[in-house]
Amino acid sequence: MSLIENRTGELWRSFMQKRKEISTAINNDLISMQVYNASYSFENFNPGAIFEKWAAVEVTDFNQVPDGMETFLLEEGLYAVFLHKGAASTGAKTFQYIFGVWLPQSGYTLDNRPHFEVLGEKYKNEDPESEEEIWIPIKAKKKD
């Protein structure tokens, strides 16, 4: 998937049709996850760059995976967590702050692990009162 050929809506519609079949979900939170290859550049934004997009929930185990669904084991590591308040369509401003202001001024750099958003009970898509957590994988900058 790319931002130009964005099929997020289709992915979520397909996922939500099967969501009730996931009997081992830990909670009702939904997870929107992006997996970028190591050469993906956040500094030189390219809306045509390809990445993997996942619609997911956290589960206790992988013993009962519904037909047509896949598992993903998220590697542990350090994450910076941000709260986006507002309609989902205004999220670009939050991401611009994260990558354009916060990250360059922090003592961290991006780590090559999945990025994800947690869409919990306060997530209401285009509602201006909506809230979601943005999890960005980071690691300490190397000292010169």
XYZ file of C-alpha atoms in Angstrom:
144
model
C 0.000 0.000 0.000
C 1.043 3.631 -0.437
C -0.600 6.903 0.504
C -1.387 7.468 -3.176
C -3.019 4.041 -3.471
C -4.539 4.159 0.008
C -6.795 1.175 0.678
C -7.136 1.701 4.432
C -10.942 1.903 4.331
C -11.156 -1.368 2.412
C -8.744 -3.036 4.857
C -10.770 -1.951 7.892
C -14.134 -2.898 6.365
C -12.778 -6.386 5.658
C -11.247 -6.670 9.138
C -14.359 -5.483 10.993
C -16.508 -8.077 9.204
C -14.370 -10.800 10.809
C -13.541 -9.012 14.095
C -16.165 -10.914 16.121
C -14.496 -14.212 15.164
C -11.378 -13.272 17.168
C -12.135 -14.983 20.487
C -8.789 -14.273 22.172
C -8.793 -10.444 21.963
C -7.425 -8.831 25.132
C -9.686 -5.762 24.880
C -11.785 -3.777 22.393
C -8.915 -1.564 21.181
C -8.185 -1.617 17.462
C -4.626 -1.266 16.158
C -3.736 0.380 12.872
C -0.165 -0.655 12.072
C 2.308 0.352 9.388
C 5.422 -1.666 8.564
C 8.004 0.280 6.545
C 11.109 -1.205 4.948
C 14.473 0.042 6.202
C 14.956 2.374 3.216
C 11.679 4.273 3.815
C 12.499 7.959 4.351
C 10.404 10.051 6.709
C 12.661 13.052 6.019
C 11.950 12.985 2.262
C 8.216 12.339 2.287
C 7.052 10.364 -0.753
C 3.310 9.577 -0.875
C 4.033 6.843 -3.444
C 6.393 4.893 -1.153
C 5.171 1.358 -0.467
C 4.555 0.008 3.049
C 2.511 -2.737 4.717
C -0.711 -1.746 6.489
C -2.354 -3.955 9.110
C -5.715 -3.786 10.909
C -5.281 -5.676 14.170
C -6.232 -6.387 17.754
C -4.030 -7.606 20.583
C -4.670 -11.246 21.496
C -3.644 -13.591 24.285
C -2.323 -16.229 21.882
C -2.393 -17.425 18.281
C -4.144 -20.753 18.966
C -7.440 -19.803 17.283
C -6.807 -17.641 14.218
C -9.939 -17.097 12.095
C -9.756 -18.243 8.470
C -8.436 -15.524 6.176
C -6.585 -13.720 8.974
C -2.867 -13.631 9.690
C -0.879 -13.195 12.880
C 1.762 -10.569 13.554
C 4.151 -10.727 16.501
C 5.213 -7.196 17.410
C 8.870 -7.022 18.416
C 9.397 -5.290 21.743
C 11.336 -2.066 22.011
C 11.190 1.575 22.985
C 8.316 3.686 21.659
C 7.436 7.368 21.912
C 3.692 7.668 22.490
C 1.680 10.700 21.403
C -1.994 11.511 21.848
C -3.804 12.835 18.780
C -7.020 14.685 19.642
C -9.382 15.536 16.815
C -10.747 14.079 13.626
C -8.648 11.341 12.038
C -8.306 13.493 8.911
C -6.379 16.118 10.929
C -3.747 13.566 11.988
C -1.239 14.875 9.424
C -0.589 17.883 11.695
C 0.261 15.598 14.592
C 2.587 13.500 12.429
C 4.259 16.663 11.067
C 4.947 17.728 14.657
C 6.292 14.289 15.615
C 8.669 13.940 12.646
C 9.410 17.623 11.983
C 9.742 19.041 15.502
C 9.802 16.473 18.290
C 12.030 13.784 16.770
C 14.821 16.098 15.503
C 14.948 17.864 18.894
C 14.847 14.673 20.953
C 17.739 12.433 21.851
C 16.217 9.714 19.704
C 16.086 8.460 16.153
C 13.593 6.160 14.457
C 14.020 2.448 14.949
C 13.157 0.084 12.090
C 10.107 -1.516 13.703
C 6.367 -1.134 13.092
C 4.589 2.152 13.755
C 1.030 1.899 15.048
C -1.988 3.738 16.366
C -4.209 2.462 19.161
C -7.849 3.246 18.480
C -9.421 2.835 21.914
C -12.805 3.690 23.380
C -12.292 7.444 22.795
C -11.609 6.965 19.078
C -14.523 8.284 17.024
C -13.002 8.627 13.519
C -13.991 12.099 12.222
C -15.421 13.436 15.501
C -13.459 16.517 16.696
C -13.411 14.970 20.211
C -11.826 11.729 18.965
C -8.580 10.505 20.559
C -5.988 7.970 19.453
C -2.502 7.023 20.614
C 0.338 7.178 18.097
C 3.255 4.847 18.835
C 6.551 5.642 17.083
C 9.490 3.182 17.417
C 12.615 4.960 18.638
C 16.147 4.282 19.814
C 18.749 6.503 21.427
C 20.836 8.583 19.027
C 24.428 7.468 18.741
C 26.812 9.884 20.406
C 29.345 11.493 18.091
